[in-house]
Amino acid sequence: MDLKKLWEKALASIELQISKPNFLTWFRNSRLVEKNDGTGVVVIGVNNNFSKEWIQSKYNKIILEALQEIDGGINRIEYVVVGSGVGSEAIPPSIQKHSFSLPSQQKEIGGLAADPETNLHPRYSFKSFVVGSSNELAYAASVAISKDVGKKYNPFFVYGGTGLGKTHLIQATGNEIVKNYHGRIRVKYVPSEKFVNDVVWAIRSKRMDDVKNKYRTIDVLIIDDIQFIGGKERSEEEFFHTFNILYQNNKQIIISSDRPPSAIPTLEERLRSRFEGGMIADITYPDYEMKLAIIKNKIQEKGVELPDNVCHLIASKIQRNVREIEGIINKLHFYQEFKGAVIDTKAAEEIINSTLQQNVVAINPGQIIKVVGQFFEITQNEIINKSRRREVVLPRQITMFLLRDMLGMSYPDIGDKMGKRDHTTAIHSYEKILREVTKDKSLNQKIAIIKEMVYKNSPY
Ligand code: ADP
Ligand code: MG
């Protein structure tokens, strides 16, 4: 039986065992990419890392049983990320080149594409980066690095909340280095997710040496969102070795993260202390003046004309992150094009409010409760009601933890939301999970997946 047939049959049986939405979400683009009759290992290709982790942790057993029913020789499943979309169907990753390409949404921004060699996108430059008190240290370090690579701030670790300009800054640094050194040194920008994928493929296809060589011959390695490597042992190990070799050879390493090294619980101690031995800078929320400067900068870049009072309005309304600015400018621009006239304050205010409202609504308590329920396959009622069944106690505590962690809700509010519980229960749950998450890798992983899922449903 060919792989396609085998997988179709297995899917038919899996479909009967799980809910329709789950089936469509997780299996629609899956495929069987390899089957080794000697070892009994089959390789299933999925869309992205997120699906991979989810499917692996939740459906491995069902899938294995379904496959075994058809072919008793199968005894283990491996999962790989092969991407989605036409053309990529059933291409075993082992025969795909170890490309360093970016996820598709990052590949093309504003009609320009990232450089295939460096992965750097030309739109990110120092020139288009607005500097203010919230990012001046990170910026100054970046400029110094771009002039004198590998000497001063090494490794350079920059962290800050989502949408505050980390990717912009580290990519701009890479672009500046290429320019300053006239392309004589090799720069590579890699989202950490991509690094993990490469390592996983390499292990599977026994081509670790290729990957080792590829990364270790770089002069400047820029890794974005390192927090995603935390807890993935082989990748972390490999990253650590790569890191050491580059570091010993005075190569520059630039890393971004959404939190400081000390707050990535699964990061191995030795890696953490390496980061802490270099330069660490944070990026915080911009103040009003800076927001205004960014807005002016963006509209100029996009060739959009917006009245001054509308720019002020955006600056005063935006609270959360800089990325929101772009979305709003795009909407206002669209409105003006559509109407063929300059937008007035009232219409602008409506558009801004509705955009921001959507964003706030995107992560609310209900959303978190819903996702936790989906993850553990229990109902929202079961999370909230008073049952002490073991299967619901942990999800309930995780929910309370996330309400605090992601939304910063007060303990009494959390208690209230969770079926009128006492606030001490909320405190207890939060502290318990906080403690355990540093010790229990699998719990940490679960929480990371749940958070990603919550974020995934939000536009940010
Ligand atoms: P992060 O990687 O921290 O999540 P990004 O670098 O992707 O954030 O920034 C989100 C958006 O905001 C990008 O379009 C970026 O160009 C813009 N941005 C953020 N900070 C600044 C800044 N200081 N100056 C200009 N644009 C900025
Ligand atoms: Mg980023």
Short mmCIF file of C-alpha atoms and ligand atoms in Angstrom, two decimals:
data_model
loop_
_atom_site.label_atom_id
_atom_site.label_comp_id
_atom_site.label_asym_id
_atom_site.label_seq_id
_atom_site.Cartn_x
_atom_site.Cartn_y
_atom_site.Cartn_z
CA MET A 1 0.00 0.00 0.00
CA ASP A 2 1.40 3.41 -0.83
CA LEU A 3 1.85 6.06 1.81
CA LYS A 4 -1.05 8.14 0.64
CA LYS A 5 -3.50 5.24 0.80
CA LEU A 6 -2.20 4.14 4.15
CA TRP A 7 -2.63 7.61 5.58
CA GLU A 8 -6.12 7.99 4.10
CA LYS A 9 -7.20 4.78 5.77
CA ALA A 10 -5.69 5.82 9.07
CA LEU A 11 -7.37 9.22 8.86
CA ALA A 12 -10.72 7.60 8.24
CA SER A 13 -10.37 5.79 11.53
CA ILE A 14 -8.97 8.78 13.43
CA GLU A 15 -11.85 10.90 12.21
CA LEU A 16 -14.29 8.64 14.00
CA GLN A 17 -12.55 9.10 17.31
CA ILE A 18 -12.19 12.83 17.67
CA SER A 19 -14.42 15.83 17.16
CA LYS A 20 -14.88 17.24 13.68
CA PRO A 21 -13.32 20.66 14.41
CA ASN A 22 -10.31 19.01 16.01
CA PHE A 23 -9.94 16.65 13.14
CA LEU A 24 -10.06 19.44 10.61
CA THR A 25 -7.75 21.68 12.55
CA TRP A 26 -5.03 19.19 13.23
CA PHE A 27 -5.21 16.66 10.45
CA ARG A 28 -6.34 18.55 7.39
CA ASN A 29 -2.85 19.22 6.12
CA SER A 30 -1.06 16.29 7.64
CA ARG A 31 0.58 13.63 5.54
CA LEU A 32 2.63 10.51 5.81
CA VAL A 33 6.04 11.29 4.48
CA GLU A 34 8.06 8.20 5.22
CA LYS A 35 7.71 4.63 6.38
CA ASN A 36 10.63 2.50 7.33
CA ASP A 37 9.68 -1.16 7.16
CA GLY A 38 12.89 -2.21 8.85
CA THR A 39 12.46 -0.17 12.00
CA GLY A 40 8.68 0.17 11.98
CA VAL A 41 8.97 3.94 12.21
CA VAL A 42 6.64 6.17 10.26
CA VAL A 43 7.11 9.87 9.79
CA ILE A 44 4.14 12.18 9.75
CA GLY A 45 4.52 15.65 8.31
CA VAL A 46 2.57 18.51 9.78
CA ASN A 47 2.22 22.22 9.12
CA ASN A 48 4.18 23.89 11.82
CA ASN A 49 5.82 23.40 15.16
CA PHE A 50 2.70 24.27 16.95
CA SER A 51 0.65 21.53 15.27
CA LYS A 52 3.51 19.15 15.78
CA GLU A 53 3.59 19.58 19.51
CA TRP A 54 -0.12 19.52 19.80
CA ILE A 55 -0.62 16.40 17.71
CA GLN A 56 2.24 14.64 19.38
CA SER A 57 1.05 15.30 22.88
CA LYS A 58 -2.63 14.68 22.26
CA TYR A 59 -3.14 12.31 19.41
CA ASN A 60 -0.08 10.11 19.22
CA LYS A 61 -1.84 7.14 20.74
CA ILE A 62 -4.90 7.36 18.52
CA ILE A 63 -2.75 7.74 15.43
CA LEU A 64 -0.49 4.86 16.32
CA GLU A 65 -3.41 2.57 16.98
CA ALA A 66 -5.07 3.56 13.73
CA LEU A 67 -1.89 2.84 11.79
CA GLN A 68 -1.25 -0.43 13.57
CA GLU A 69 -4.69 -1.66 12.69
CA ILE A 70 -3.74 -1.36 9.06
CA ASP A 71 -0.11 -2.36 9.33
CA GLY A 72 0.96 -4.33 12.39
CA GLY A 73 4.63 -3.69 11.64
CA ILE A 74 4.39 -0.05 12.61
CA ASN A 75 5.58 0.65 16.11
CA ARG A 76 6.55 4.27 16.41
CA ILE A 77 5.71 7.65 14.96
CA GLU A 78 7.93 10.62 14.43
CA TYR A 79 6.61 14.03 13.55
CA VAL A 80 8.25 16.59 11.38
CA VAL A 81 7.32 20.03 10.24
CA VAL A 82 7.06 20.10 6.49
CA GLY A 83 5.05 23.23 6.03
CA SER A 84 1.75 23.44 4.22
CA GLY A 85 0.54 24.56 0.88
CA VAL A 86 0.69 23.32 -2.63
CA GLY A 87 3.84 21.82 -3.94
CA SER A 88 5.23 20.74 -0.64
CA GLU A 89 3.00 17.72 -0.48
CA ALA A 90 4.78 14.61 0.63
CA ILE A 91 8.27 15.94 0.21
CA PRO A 92 10.28 14.16 2.84
CA PRO A 93 12.18 16.77 4.77
CA SER A 94 15.21 14.55 4.57
CA ILE A 95 15.48 15.31 0.91
CA GLN A 96 14.61 18.94 1.20
CA LYS A 97 17.62 21.16 1.47
CA HIS A 98 18.31 22.57 4.86
CA SER A 99 17.08 25.92 3.91
CA PHE A 100 16.94 28.71 6.40
CA SER A 101 13.87 30.28 4.94
CA LEU A 102 11.40 32.13 7.06
CA PRO A 103 7.81 31.29 7.71
CA SER A 104 5.85 32.51 4.75
CA GLN A 105 4.23 35.46 6.43
CA GLN A 106 7.62 36.93 7.16
CA LYS A 107 9.00 36.25 3.76
CA GLU A 108 7.40 39.10 2.02
CA ILE A 109 6.68 42.40 3.62
CA GLY A 110 5.57 45.33 1.56
CA GLY A 111 6.45 43.64 -1.69
CA LEU A 112 10.08 43.11 -0.69
CA ALA A 113 11.51 39.74 0.15
CA ALA A 114 14.08 38.68 2.69
CA ASP A 115 17.58 38.01 1.45
CA PRO A 116 17.83 34.25 0.89
CA GLU A 117 21.40 34.13 2.17
CA THR A 118 21.09 36.14 5.36
CA ASN A 119 17.32 35.91 5.89
CA LEU A 120 17.40 39.61 6.65
CA HIS A 121 14.60 41.76 5.42
CA PRO A 122 15.59 45.05 3.78
CA ARG A 123 12.74 46.99 5.36
CA TYR A 124 14.34 46.73 8.78
CA SER A 125 16.93 49.43 9.15
CA PHE A 126 18.34 51.65 11.87
CA LYS A 127 17.05 54.56 9.89
CA SER A 128 13.46 53.45 10.21
CA PHE A 129 13.89 52.60 13.89
CA VAL A 130 12.71 55.35 16.20
CA VAL A 131 14.86 55.71 19.29
CA GLY A 132 13.61 56.90 22.66
CA SER A 133 14.09 56.20 26.32
CA SER A 134 12.34 52.84 26.06
CA ASN A 135 14.92 51.38 23.70
CA GLU A 136 17.99 53.60 23.70
CA LEU A 137 20.31 51.20 25.47
CA ALA A 138 19.37 48.34 23.17
CA TYR A 139 19.80 50.63 20.20
CA ALA A 140 23.19 51.98 21.32
CA ALA A 141 24.51 48.46 21.86
CA SER A 142 23.25 47.43 18.42
CA VAL A 143 24.99 50.33 16.74
CA ALA A 144 28.23 49.58 18.57
CA ILE A 145 28.03 45.93 17.52
CA SER A 146 27.39 46.80 13.90
CA LYS A 147 30.65 48.76 13.81
CA ASP A 148 32.80 46.34 15.69
CA VAL A 149 31.46 42.85 15.33
CA GLY A 150 32.26 40.20 17.92
CA LYS A 151 34.33 42.46 20.13
CA LYS A 152 32.24 44.36 22.56
CA TYR A 153 28.81 43.25 23.46
CA ASN A 154 28.93 39.53 22.97
CA PRO A 155 26.56 37.81 23.25
CA PHE A 156 24.00 40.54 22.96
CA PHE A 157 20.67 39.64 24.48
CA VAL A 158 17.71 41.93 23.91
CA TYR A 159 14.33 41.30 25.45
CA GLY A 160 10.93 42.92 25.69
CA GLY A 161 7.22 42.38 25.22
CA THR A 162 5.66 41.46 21.94
CA GLY A 163 5.50 44.09 19.23
CA LEU A 164 8.01 46.43 20.80
CA GLY A 165 10.60 46.26 18.04
CA LYS A 166 12.99 43.42 18.90
CA THR A 167 12.85 41.77 15.50
CA HIS A 168 13.14 45.14 13.85
CA LEU A 169 16.23 46.05 15.87
CA ILE A 170 18.14 42.79 15.50
CA GLN A 171 17.40 42.55 11.79
CA ALA A 172 18.44 46.16 11.33
CA THR A 173 21.69 45.33 13.11
CA GLY A 174 22.27 42.47 10.71
CA ASN A 175 21.58 44.69 7.70
CA GLU A 176 23.93 47.34 9.03
CA ILE A 177 26.69 44.77 9.55
CA VAL A 178 26.34 43.54 5.98
CA LYS A 179 26.62 47.13 4.82
CA ASN A 180 29.52 48.13 7.08
CA TYR A 181 31.55 45.07 6.24
CA HIS A 182 30.65 45.16 2.55
CA GLY A 183 29.28 41.64 2.69
CA ARG A 184 32.63 40.22 3.73
CA ILE A 185 31.28 38.51 6.79
CA ARG A 186 28.49 36.05 6.93
CA VAL A 187 25.37 37.08 8.77
CA LYS A 188 22.47 34.77 9.39
CA TYR A 189 19.12 35.63 10.93
CA VAL A 190 17.20 32.65 12.26
CA PRO A 191 13.92 32.54 14.18
CA SER A 192 14.57 30.04 16.96
CA GLU A 193 11.65 27.96 15.78
CA LYS A 194 13.55 27.47 12.55
CA PHE A 195 16.66 26.46 14.39
CA VAL A 196 14.70 23.83 16.27
CA ASN A 197 13.22 22.52 13.03
CA ASP A 198 16.63 22.22 11.46
CA VAL A 199 17.98 20.29 14.38
CA VAL A 200 15.00 17.97 14.44
CA TRP A 201 15.29 17.24 10.73
CA ALA A 202 19.00 16.75 11.02
CA ILE A 203 18.65 14.22 13.77
CA ARG A 204 16.06 12.34 11.85
CA SER A 205 17.84 12.32 8.55
CA LYS A 206 21.22 11.75 10.18
CA ARG A 207 22.60 14.91 8.69
CA MET A 208 23.59 16.61 11.84
CA ASP A 209 26.97 17.43 10.35
CA ASP A 210 25.38 19.51 7.61
CA VAL A 211 23.52 21.59 10.11
CA LYS A 212 26.52 21.87 12.39
CA ASN A 213 28.63 23.13 9.52
CA LYS A 214 26.02 25.49 8.31
CA TYR A 215 25.56 27.23 11.61
CA ARG A 216 29.10 27.06 12.76
CA THR A 217 30.56 28.78 9.74
CA ILE A 218 28.57 31.91 10.36
CA ASP A 219 30.22 35.10 11.59
CA VAL A 220 27.16 36.71 13.02
CA LEU A 221 24.33 34.54 14.25
CA ILE A 222 21.09 36.30 15.05
CA ILE A 223 18.51 34.17 16.82
CA ASP A 224 15.04 35.59 17.29
CA ASP A 225 12.69 34.58 20.10
CA ILE A 226 15.06 32.24 21.89
CA GLN A 227 12.43 31.45 24.51
CA PHE A 228 11.04 28.85 22.09
CA ILE A 229 14.22 26.80 22.34
CA GLY A 230 13.90 26.46 26.10
CA GLY A 231 12.97 22.93 27.09
CA LYS A 232 13.73 21.29 23.76
CA GLU A 233 16.68 19.25 24.84
CA ARG A 234 18.42 18.28 21.66
CA SER A 235 17.98 21.71 20.14
CA GLU A 236 19.18 23.39 23.27
CA GLU A 237 22.19 21.12 23.42
CA GLU A 238 22.98 21.82 19.80
CA PHE A 239 22.46 25.50 20.23
CA PHE A 240 24.77 25.49 23.22
CA HIS A 241 27.56 23.82 21.23
CA THR A 242 27.05 26.13 18.28
CA PHE A 243 27.03 29.03 20.66
CA ASN A 244 30.27 27.94 22.34
CA ILE A 245 32.12 27.40 19.12
CA LEU A 246 31.05 30.73 17.67
CA TYR A 247 31.77 32.48 20.92
CA GLN A 248 35.23 31.00 21.28
CA ASN A 249 36.03 32.17 17.79
CA ASN A 250 34.93 35.71 18.58
CA LYS A 251 31.89 35.46 16.37
CA GLN A 252 29.02 37.72 17.19
CA ILE A 253 25.84 36.31 18.68
CA ILE A 254 22.66 38.35 18.91
CA ILE A 255 19.63 36.97 20.65
CA SER A 256 16.13 38.23 21.27
CA SER A 257 13.55 36.99 23.69
CA ASP A 258 10.25 38.08 25.12
CA ARG A 259 11.72 37.88 28.63
CA PRO A 260 15.09 38.03 30.35
CA PRO A 261 17.25 34.90 30.51
CA SER A 262 16.46 34.46 34.18
CA ALA A 263 12.77 34.15 33.35
CA ILE A 264 13.03 31.36 30.80
CA PRO A 265 12.44 28.53 33.23
CA THR A 266 13.42 25.69 30.97
CA LEU A 267 16.62 27.23 29.77
CA GLU A 268 19.58 25.24 30.91
CA GLU A 269 21.63 26.88 33.57
CA ARG A 270 24.84 26.90 31.59
CA LEU A 271 23.17 28.58 28.66
CA ARG A 272 21.53 31.10 30.90
CA SER A 273 24.79 32.04 32.54
CA ARG A 274 26.40 32.47 29.14
CA PHE A 275 23.71 34.94 28.18
CA GLU A 276 24.09 36.72 31.45
CA GLY A 277 27.80 37.03 30.85
CA GLY A 278 27.20 39.23 27.82
CA MET A 279 25.26 42.38 27.28
CA ILE A 280 21.58 42.40 28.18
CA ALA A 281 19.26 45.23 27.23
CA ASP A 282 15.52 45.52 27.43
CA ILE A 283 12.98 47.33 25.35
CA THR A 284 10.01 48.70 27.23
CA TYR A 285 6.83 50.51 26.28
CA PRO A 286 7.28 53.73 24.33
CA ASP A 287 6.05 56.99 25.83
CA TYR A 288 3.70 59.37 24.07
CA GLU A 289 6.34 61.36 22.21
CA MET A 290 7.97 58.25 20.96
CA LYS A 291 4.71 56.72 19.83
CA LEU A 292 4.04 59.89 17.90
CA ALA A 293 7.47 59.75 16.31
CA ILE A 294 6.92 56.14 15.28
CA ILE A 295 3.55 57.02 13.78
CA LYS A 296 5.07 59.86 11.75
CA ASN A 297 7.84 57.58 10.66
CA LYS A 298 5.47 54.84 9.55
CA ILE A 299 3.18 57.05 7.55
CA GLN A 300 6.13 58.55 5.77
CA GLU A 301 7.50 55.11 5.02
CA LYS A 302 4.16 54.02 3.62
CA GLY A 303 3.52 57.26 1.80
CA VAL A 304 0.26 57.74 3.68
CA GLU A 305 -1.02 61.17 4.57
CA LEU A 306 -2.84 61.49 7.85
CA PRO A 307 -3.91 64.72 9.52
CA ASP A 308 -1.86 65.72 12.56
CA ASN A 309 -4.72 65.45 15.00
CA VAL A 310 -5.34 61.88 13.87
CA CYS A 311 -1.68 61.04 14.55
CA HIS A 312 -2.06 62.44 18.05
CA LEU A 313 -5.22 60.48 18.49
CA ILE A 314 -3.48 57.23 17.61
CA ALA A 315 -0.59 57.98 19.97
CA SER A 316 -2.92 58.66 22.85
CA LYS A 317 -5.06 55.59 22.27
CA ILE A 318 -2.39 53.00 21.68
CA GLN A 319 -1.35 51.37 24.89
CA ARG A 320 -0.11 47.93 24.25
CA ASN A 321 2.39 47.64 21.50
CA VAL A 322 3.91 49.29 18.52
CA ARG A 323 2.63 46.67 16.15
CA GLU A 324 -0.87 48.00 16.73
CA ILE A 325 0.21 51.26 15.15
CA GLU A 326 0.78 49.66 11.79
CA GLY A 327 -2.58 47.93 11.78
CA ILE A 328 -4.36 51.16 12.59
CA ILE A 329 -2.48 53.18 10.00
CA ASN A 330 -3.33 50.59 7.38
CA LYS A 331 -6.99 50.77 8.26
CA LEU A 332 -7.10 54.54 8.23
CA HIS A 333 -5.24 54.59 4.95
CA PHE A 334 -7.67 52.13 3.45
CA TYR A 335 -10.58 54.24 4.65
CA GLN A 336 -9.15 57.36 3.03
CA GLU A 337 -8.47 55.60 -0.24
CA PHE A 338 -11.92 54.15 -0.22
CA LYS A 339 -13.63 57.48 0.50
CA GLY A 340 -11.24 59.48 -1.59
CA ALA A 341 -11.06 62.06 1.18
CA VAL A 342 -9.08 62.91 4.30
CA ILE A 343 -10.47 61.23 7.34
CA ASP A 344 -12.10 63.36 10.04
CA THR A 345 -11.40 62.96 13.74
CA LYS A 346 -14.68 61.30 14.53
CA ALA A 347 -14.34 58.58 11.90
CA ALA A 348 -10.71 58.06 12.86
CA GLU A 349 -11.67 57.66 16.49
CA GLU A 350 -14.26 55.06 15.62
CA ILE A 351 -11.80 53.06 13.57
CA ILE A 352 -9.11 53.25 16.23
CA ASN A 353 -11.50 52.30 19.02
CA SER A 354 -12.93 49.38 17.18
CA THR A 355 -9.49 48.09 16.24
CA LEU A 356 -8.20 48.35 19.78
CA GLN A 357 -11.35 46.84 21.17
CA GLN A 358 -11.01 43.84 18.90
CA ASN A 359 -7.49 43.40 20.16
CA VAL A 360 -8.48 43.55 23.78
CA VAL A 361 -11.40 41.22 23.24
CA ALA A 362 -9.00 38.84 21.56
CA ILE A 363 -7.51 37.86 24.88
CA ASN A 364 -10.07 37.81 27.60
CA PRO A 365 -10.75 35.45 30.49
CA GLY A 366 -13.31 33.52 28.47
CA GLN A 367 -10.76 32.90 25.78
CA ILE A 368 -8.27 31.45 28.23
CA ILE A 369 -10.87 29.23 29.84
CA LYS A 370 -11.96 28.04 26.43
CA VAL A 371 -8.47 27.15 25.27
CA VAL A 372 -7.59 25.34 28.50
CA GLY A 373 -10.79 23.35 28.07
CA GLN A 374 -9.89 22.49 24.50
CA PHE A 375 -6.43 21.46 25.47
CA PHE A 376 -7.52 19.09 28.21
CA GLU A 377 -10.68 18.12 26.42
CA ILE A 378 -12.98 19.07 29.22
CA THR A 379 -15.88 21.49 29.15
CA GLN A 380 -15.72 25.05 30.39
CA ASN A 381 -18.25 24.10 33.04
CA GLU A 382 -15.99 21.44 34.35
CA ILE A 383 -13.22 23.98 34.72
CA ILE A 384 -15.41 26.34 36.67
CA ASN A 385 -17.57 24.05 38.78
CA LYS A 386 -16.61 22.56 42.12
CA SER A 387 -15.78 19.01 41.16
CA ARG A 388 -12.60 17.69 42.70
CA ARG A 389 -11.95 15.07 40.05
CA ARG A 390 -8.25 14.86 39.36
CA GLU A 391 -8.66 15.43 35.63
CA VAL A 392 -10.20 18.83 36.23
CA VAL A 393 -8.18 20.12 39.16
CA LEU A 394 -4.96 20.74 37.25
CA PRO A 395 -6.66 22.43 34.28
CA ARG A 396 -8.52 24.63 36.74
CA GLN A 397 -5.32 25.65 38.47
CA ILE A 398 -3.65 26.32 35.16
CA THR A 399 -6.58 28.51 34.16
CA MET A 400 -6.25 30.60 37.30
CA PHE A 401 -2.52 30.81 36.77
CA LEU A 402 -2.98 32.08 33.22
CA LEU A 403 -5.65 34.60 34.17
CA ARG A 404 -3.06 36.14 36.45
CA ASP A 405 -0.05 35.58 34.26
CA MET A 406 -1.49 36.68 30.92
CA LEU A 407 -4.08 39.21 31.96
CA GLY A 408 -2.76 40.39 35.31
CA MET A 409 -6.19 39.91 36.88
CA SER A 410 -6.55 40.47 40.63
CA TYR A 411 -7.05 37.40 42.83
CA PRO A 412 -10.58 38.36 43.88
CA ASP A 413 -11.51 38.85 40.21
CA ILE A 414 -10.05 35.49 39.33
CA GLY A 415 -11.97 33.84 42.17
CA ASP A 416 -15.11 35.51 40.96
CA LYS A 417 -14.62 34.46 37.36
CA MET A 418 -13.91 30.89 38.41
CA GLY A 419 -17.32 30.19 39.87
CA LYS A 420 -17.23 32.52 42.88
CA ARG A 421 -14.28 30.93 44.57
CA ASP A 422 -12.44 32.54 47.42
CA HIS A 423 -9.46 34.68 46.43
CA THR A 424 -7.15 32.51 48.53
CA THR A 425 -7.88 29.64 46.14
CA ALA A 426 -6.72 31.80 43.29
CA ILE A 427 -3.53 32.71 45.15
CA HIS A 428 -2.87 29.10 46.00
CA SER A 429 -3.37 27.96 42.40
CA TYR A 430 -1.21 30.68 40.95
CA GLU A 431 1.64 30.04 43.33
CA LYS A 432 1.45 26.30 42.96
CA ILE A 433 1.69 26.38 39.17
CA LEU A 434 4.37 29.04 39.30
CA ARG A 435 6.44 26.75 41.51
CA GLU A 436 5.86 23.62 39.52
CA VAL A 437 6.40 25.13 36.14
CA THR A 438 10.08 25.61 36.89
CA LYS A 439 10.51 21.98 37.86
CA ASP A 440 8.20 20.15 35.54
CA LYS A 441 9.19 20.42 31.90
CA SER A 442 6.07 18.79 30.58
CA LEU A 443 3.86 21.18 32.53
CA ASN A 444 5.90 24.05 31.17
CA GLN A 445 5.45 22.75 27.67
CA LYS A 446 1.71 22.42 28.14
CA ILE A 447 1.42 25.95 29.39
CA ALA A 448 3.52 27.24 26.51
CA ILE A 449 1.26 25.49 24.02
CA ILE A 450 -1.87 26.83 25.68
CA LYS A 451 -0.47 30.35 25.64
CA GLU A 452 0.45 30.08 22.00
CA MET A 453 -3.03 28.86 21.27
CA VAL A 454 -4.55 31.82 23.08
CA TYR A 455 -2.27 34.21 21.22
CA LYS A 456 -2.94 32.46 17.97
CA ASN A 457 -6.59 33.30 18.29
CA SER A 458 -5.65 36.90 18.86
CA PRO A 459 -4.28 39.06 16.06
CA TYR A 460 -1.00 39.47 17.92
P1 ADP B 1 8.82 42.26 18.32
O1 ADP B 1 9.82 41.47 17.53
O2 ADP B 1 9.42 42.89 19.55
O3 ADP B 1 7.58 41.52 18.63
P2 ADP B 1 8.71 43.84 15.91
O4 ADP B 1 10.15 44.15 15.75
O5 ADP B 1 8.13 42.81 15.03
O6 ADP B 1 8.39 43.51 17.43
O7 ADP B 1 7.92 45.22 15.78
C1 ADP B 1 6.54 45.28 15.45
C2 ADP B 1 6.30 46.40 14.48
O8 ADP B 1 6.52 47.65 15.11
C3 ADP B 1 7.22 46.35 13.28
O9 ADP B 1 6.52 46.74 12.16
C4 ADP B 1 8.30 47.36 13.63
O10 ADP B 1 8.85 47.92 12.47
C5 ADP B 1 7.54 48.38 14.43
N1 ADP B 1 8.38 49.02 15.45
C6 ADP B 1 8.58 48.61 16.71
N2 ADP B 1 9.41 49.45 17.37
C7 ADP B 1 9.72 50.42 16.51
C8 ADP B 1 10.54 51.59 16.57
N3 ADP B 1 11.19 51.92 17.69
N4 ADP B 1 10.63 52.35 15.47
C9 ADP B 1 9.96 52.03 14.35
N5 ADP B 1 9.18 50.96 14.21
C10 ADP B 1 9.05 50.14 15.27
MG MG B 2 9.72 39.49 16.90
#
